C-alpha cells in the first residue's frame, strides 16, 4: 500500500514537471525604421500595406474604412487616428492586436506607428 502511494506520488510529480514545459514564442524582430531622415511617405510606404493586406475587404462600397490608395487617407485621418496616443489609433490596433481578419508584419506595424507619430502626413 505504501509502495503504491509513493509510486503514485512519483507519477503525479513527473506529470507536473512535464506539464510545466513552456514554449517561448519569440516576437518577430522589429528592425529599427531608418528612413534616411525623411518622414514616412503615406503614398509609397503606408498605402501599399493596405493594398497588400486590407483592400480585399476594405474597398469602396464594402467594409469601412475604404483603404484603397485614392481614399485611404481621408477615410482614416482623423477618424481612426489617436494623435495623443498614437499606439491607440484604431488603424494601428486593428491589424496588430486582437483577432482582426488581417495582420500586418512587425515591420509594417512599426511603419504605421511611426507615420502616426510623425503627424499623419499626406505625402
Ligand atoms: C477579410 C476581410 C477583412 C480584411 C482583409 C481586413 N479587414 Fe478590417 N474589418 C473587416 C470587417 C468585417 C470589419 C468590421 C467589423 C469589425 O470591426 O471587426 C473591419 C473593421 C476594421 C476597422 C474598424 C472600423 C470601425 O469603424 O471601427 C479597422 C480600423 C480595420 N478593419 C482595419 C483593417 C486593416 C488596417 C486591414 C489590413 C491590414 C484590415 N482591416 C483587413 C474585415 C476585414
mmCIF file of C-alpha atoms and ligand atoms in Angstrom:
data_model
loop_
_atom_site.group_PDB
_atom_site.id
_atom_site.type_symbol
_atom_site.label_atom_id
_atom_site.label_comp_id
_atom_site.label_asym_id
_atom_site.label_seq_id
_atom_site.Cartn_x
_atom_site.Cartn_y
_atom_site.Cartn_z
ATOM 1 C CA UNK A 1 0.000 0.000 0.000
ATOM 2 C CA UNK A 2 2.760 2.408 0.999
ATOM 3 C CA UNK A 3 4.833 1.464 -2.022
ATOM 4 C CA UNK A 4 1.863 2.123 -4.225
ATOM 5 C CA UNK A 5 1.284 5.623 -2.873
ATOM 6 C CA UNK A 6 4.959 6.503 -3.331
ATOM 7 C CA UNK A 7 4.677 5.245 -6.879
ATOM 8 C CA UNK A 8 1.539 7.337 -7.420
ATOM 9 C CA UNK A 9 3.258 10.396 -5.966
ATOM 10 C CA UNK A 10 6.146 9.884 -8.356
ATOM 11 C CA UNK A 11 3.775 9.713 -11.313
ATOM 12 C CA UNK A 12 1.938 12.863 -10.214
ATOM 13 C CA UNK A 13 5.241 14.652 -9.679
ATOM 14 C CA UNK A 14 6.591 13.721 -13.098
ATOM 15 C CA UNK A 15 3.322 14.704 -14.750
ATOM 16 C CA UNK A 16 3.536 18.077 -13.038
ATOM 17 C CA UNK A 17 7.091 18.739 -14.163
ATOM 18 C CA UNK A 18 6.428 17.588 -17.719
ATOM 19 C CA UNK A 19 3.277 19.708 -17.769
ATOM 20 C CA UNK A 20 5.285 22.770 -16.915
ATOM 21 C CA UNK A 21 7.175 22.891 -20.180
ATOM 22 C CA UNK A 22 6.953 26.335 -21.693
ATOM 23 C CA UNK A 23 7.182 27.072 -25.363
ATOM 24 C CA UNK A 24 8.598 30.501 -25.747
ATOM 25 C CA UNK A 25 7.344 32.300 -28.800
ATOM 26 C CA UNK A 26 9.914 34.849 -29.742
ATOM 27 C CA UNK A 27 8.407 38.089 -31.007
ATOM 28 C CA UNK A 28 9.325 38.941 -34.571
ATOM 29 C CA UNK A 29 12.416 41.156 -34.684
ATOM 30 C CA UNK A 30 11.430 44.710 -35.467
ATOM 31 C CA UNK A 31 14.165 46.369 -37.454
ATOM 32 C CA UNK A 32 14.561 49.995 -36.433
ATOM 33 C CA UNK A 33 12.835 52.095 -39.065
ATOM 34 C CA UNK A 34 15.543 54.131 -40.756
ATOM 35 C CA UNK A 35 14.017 56.298 -43.426
ATOM 36 C CA UNK A 36 17.235 58.199 -44.125
ATOM 37 C CA UNK A 37 15.938 61.184 -42.166
ATOM 38 C CA UNK A 38 12.842 61.505 -44.371
ATOM 39 C CA UNK A 39 9.342 61.267 -42.965
ATOM 40 C CA UNK A 40 7.407 58.083 -43.717
ATOM 41 C CA UNK A 41 5.569 58.531 -47.005
ATOM 42 C CA UNK A 42 1.880 57.737 -46.874
ATOM 43 C CA UNK A 43 1.544 57.064 -50.597
ATOM 44 C CA UNK A 44 4.653 54.948 -51.075
ATOM 45 C CA UNK A 45 5.022 53.235 -47.685
ATOM 46 C CA UNK A 46 1.651 53.055 -45.922
ATOM 47 C CA UNK A 47 -0.933 52.745 -48.715
ATOM 48 C CA UNK A 48 0.915 49.729 -50.222
ATOM 49 C CA UNK A 49 0.499 47.865 -46.901
ATOM 50 C CA UNK A 50 -3.267 48.383 -47.129
ATOM 51 C CA UNK A 51 -3.224 47.392 -50.796
ATOM 52 C CA UNK A 52 -1.459 44.154 -49.932
ATOM 53 C CA UNK A 53 -3.453 43.134 -46.864
ATOM 54 C CA UNK A 54 -6.677 45.072 -46.453
ATOM 55 C CA UNK A 55 -8.434 46.166 -49.632
ATOM 56 C CA UNK A 56 -9.898 42.755 -50.362
ATOM 57 C CA UNK A 57 -12.475 43.776 -47.729
ATOM 58 C CA UNK A 58 -11.898 47.491 -47.166
ATOM 59 C CA UNK A 59 -12.825 48.856 -50.580
ATOM 60 C CA UNK A 60 -15.458 51.288 -51.893
ATOM 61 C CA UNK A 61 -18.980 50.132 -51.183
ATOM 62 C CA UNK A 62 -17.731 47.456 -48.825
ATOM 63 C CA UNK A 63 -16.389 47.393 -45.244
ATOM 64 C CA UNK A 64 -15.486 50.788 -43.812
ATOM 65 C CA UNK A 65 -12.859 52.289 -43.783
ATOM 66 C CA UNK A 66 -12.159 52.242 -47.529
ATOM 67 C CA UNK A 67 -8.396 51.628 -47.620
ATOM 68 C CA UNK A 68 -7.805 51.830 -51.369
ATOM 69 C CA UNK A 69 -4.971 54.210 -52.310
ATOM 70 C CA UNK A 70 -7.259 57.024 -53.535
ATOM 71 C CA UNK A 71 -9.488 57.086 -50.451
ATOM 72 C CA UNK A 72 -7.436 55.677 -47.571
ATOM 73 C CA UNK A 73 -6.046 58.971 -46.280
ATOM 74 C CA UNK A 74 -9.339 60.853 -45.978
ATOM 75 C CA UNK A 75 -11.020 57.748 -44.602
ATOM 76 C CA UNK A 76 -8.604 57.194 -41.730
ATOM 77 C CA UNK A 77 -7.492 60.740 -40.828
ATOM 78 C CA UNK A 78 -8.725 61.809 -38.327
ATOM 79 C CA UNK A 79 -11.377 59.150 -37.655
ATOM 80 C CA UNK A 80 -9.064 56.227 -36.908
ATOM 81 C CA UNK A 81 -6.137 58.233 -35.517
ATOM 82 C CA UNK A 82 -5.393 58.993 -31.878
ATOM 83 C CA UNK A 83 -2.912 61.857 -32.117
ATOM 84 C CA UNK A 84 -2.345 61.976 -28.355
ATOM 85 C CA UNK A 85 -1.628 58.254 -28.014
ATOM 86 C CA UNK A 86 -0.564 57.041 -31.485
ATOM 87 C CA UNK A 87 -0.387 53.398 -30.378
ATOM 88 C CA UNK A 88 -4.108 53.578 -29.514
ATOM 89 C CA UNK A 89 -5.088 54.602 -33.049
ATOM 90 C CA UNK A 90 -7.614 52.161 -34.466
ATOM 91 C CA UNK A 91 -5.764 51.942 -37.774
ATOM 92 C CA UNK A 92 -2.802 50.661 -35.742
ATOM 93 C CA UNK A 93 -4.558 48.492 -33.151
ATOM 94 C CA UNK A 94 -6.910 46.639 -35.514
ATOM 95 C CA UNK A 95 -4.275 44.958 -37.682
ATOM 96 C CA UNK A 96 -1.741 44.475 -34.865
ATOM 97 C CA UNK A 97 -3.685 43.160 -31.894
ATOM 98 C CA UNK A 98 -6.795 41.158 -31.184
ATOM 99 C CA UNK A 99 -8.329 38.875 -33.752
ATOM 100 C CA UNK A 100 -8.849 41.053 -36.806
ATOM 101 C CA UNK A 101 -9.087 39.345 -40.189
ATOM 102 C CA UNK A 102 -5.685 40.500 -41.404
ATOM 103 C CA UNK A 103 -2.487 41.167 -39.524
ATOM 104 C CA UNK A 104 0.424 43.300 -40.599
ATOM 105 C CA UNK A 105 4.043 42.262 -40.012
ATOM 106 C CA UNK A 106 6.027 43.792 -37.157
ATOM 107 C CA UNK A 107 7.892 45.980 -39.636
ATOM 108 C CA UNK A 108 4.672 47.176 -41.275
ATOM 109 C CA UNK A 109 3.222 47.891 -37.831
ATOM 110 C CA UNK A 110 6.311 49.923 -36.914
ATOM 111 C CA UNK A 111 5.942 51.922 -40.145
ATOM 112 C CA UNK A 112 2.276 52.687 -39.483
ATOM 113 C CA UNK A 113 3.026 53.722 -35.902
ATOM 114 C CA UNK A 114 5.913 55.960 -36.961
ATOM 115 C CA UNK A 115 3.743 57.573 -39.628
ATOM 116 C CA UNK A 116 1.133 58.414 -36.964
ATOM 117 C CA UNK A 117 3.800 59.700 -34.570
ATOM 118 C CA UNK A 118 5.096 61.959 -37.346
ATOM 119 C CA UNK A 119 1.676 63.596 -37.563
ATOM 120 C CA UNK A 120 -0.091 61.533 -40.280
ATOM 121 C CA UNK A 121 1.396 63.418 -43.217
ATOM 122 C CA UNK A 122 -0.433 63.126 -46.525
ATOM 123 C CA UNK A 123 2.746 62.793 -48.546
HETATM 124 C C1 LIG B 1 -11.409 39.524 -44.588
HETATM 125 C C2 LIG B 1 -11.890 40.879 -44.546
HETATM 126 C C3 LIG B 1 -11.036 41.934 -43.885
HETATM 127 C C4 LIG B 1 -9.696 42.201 -44.082
HETATM 128 C C5 LIG B 1 -8.720 41.507 -45.008
HETATM 129 C C6 LIG B 1 -9.386 43.335 -43.233
HETATM 130 N N1 LIG B 1 -10.496 43.733 -42.546
HETATM 131 FE FE1 LIG B 1 -10.654 45.325 -41.288
HETATM 132 N N2 LIG B 1 -12.604 44.918 -40.955
HETATM 133 C C7 LIG B 1 -13.317 43.879 -41.553
HETATM 134 C C8 LIG B 1 -14.690 43.887 -41.029
HETATM 135 C C9 LIG B 1 -15.780 42.906 -41.421
HETATM 136 C C10 LIG B 1 -14.762 44.969 -40.118
HETATM 137 C C11 LIG B 1 -15.977 45.427 -39.296
HETATM 138 C C12 LIG B 1 -16.167 44.566 -38.116
HETATM 139 C C13 LIG B 1 -15.099 44.746 -37.089
HETATM 140 O O1 LIG B 1 -14.948 45.850 -36.554
HETATM 141 O O2 LIG B 1 -14.356 43.766 -36.833
HETATM 142 C C14 LIG B 1 -13.448 45.586 -40.095
HETATM 143 C C15 LIG B 1 -13.128 46.682 -39.317
HETATM 144 C C16 LIG B 1 -11.920 47.355 -39.357
HETATM 145 C C17 LIG B 1 -11.617 48.572 -38.641
HETATM 146 C C18 LIG B 1 -12.550 49.306 -37.685
HETATM 147 C C19 LIG B 1 -13.666 50.005 -38.411
HETATM 148 C C20 LIG B 1 -14.528 50.810 -37.460
HETATM 149 O O3 LIG B 1 -15.283 51.651 -37.979
HETATM 150 O O4 LIG B 1 -14.466 50.609 -36.250
HETATM 151 C C21 LIG B 1 -10.335 48.917 -38.948
HETATM 152 C C22 LIG B 1 -9.569 50.139 -38.455
HETATM 153 C C23 LIG B 1 -9.839 47.904 -39.861
HETATM 154 N N3 LIG B 1 -10.815 46.958 -40.091
HETATM 155 C C24 LIG B 1 -8.564 47.902 -40.373
HETATM 156 C C25 LIG B 1 -8.068 46.918 -41.222
HETATM 157 C C26 LIG B 1 -6.717 46.928 -41.755
HETATM 158 C C27 LIG B 1 -5.690 48.019 -41.491
HETATM 159 C C28 LIG B 1 -6.602 45.800 -42.521
HETATM 160 C C29 LIG B 1 -5.392 45.324 -43.275
HETATM 161 C C30 LIG B 1 -4.174 45.148 -42.547
HETATM 162 C C31 LIG B 1 -7.872 45.093 -42.467
HETATM 163 N N4 LIG B 1 -8.728 45.792 -41.658
HETATM 164 C C32 LIG B 1 -8.141 43.916 -43.150
HETATM 165 C C33 LIG B 1 -12.837 42.989 -42.462
HETATM 166 C C34 LIG B 1 -11.535 42.909 -42.916
#
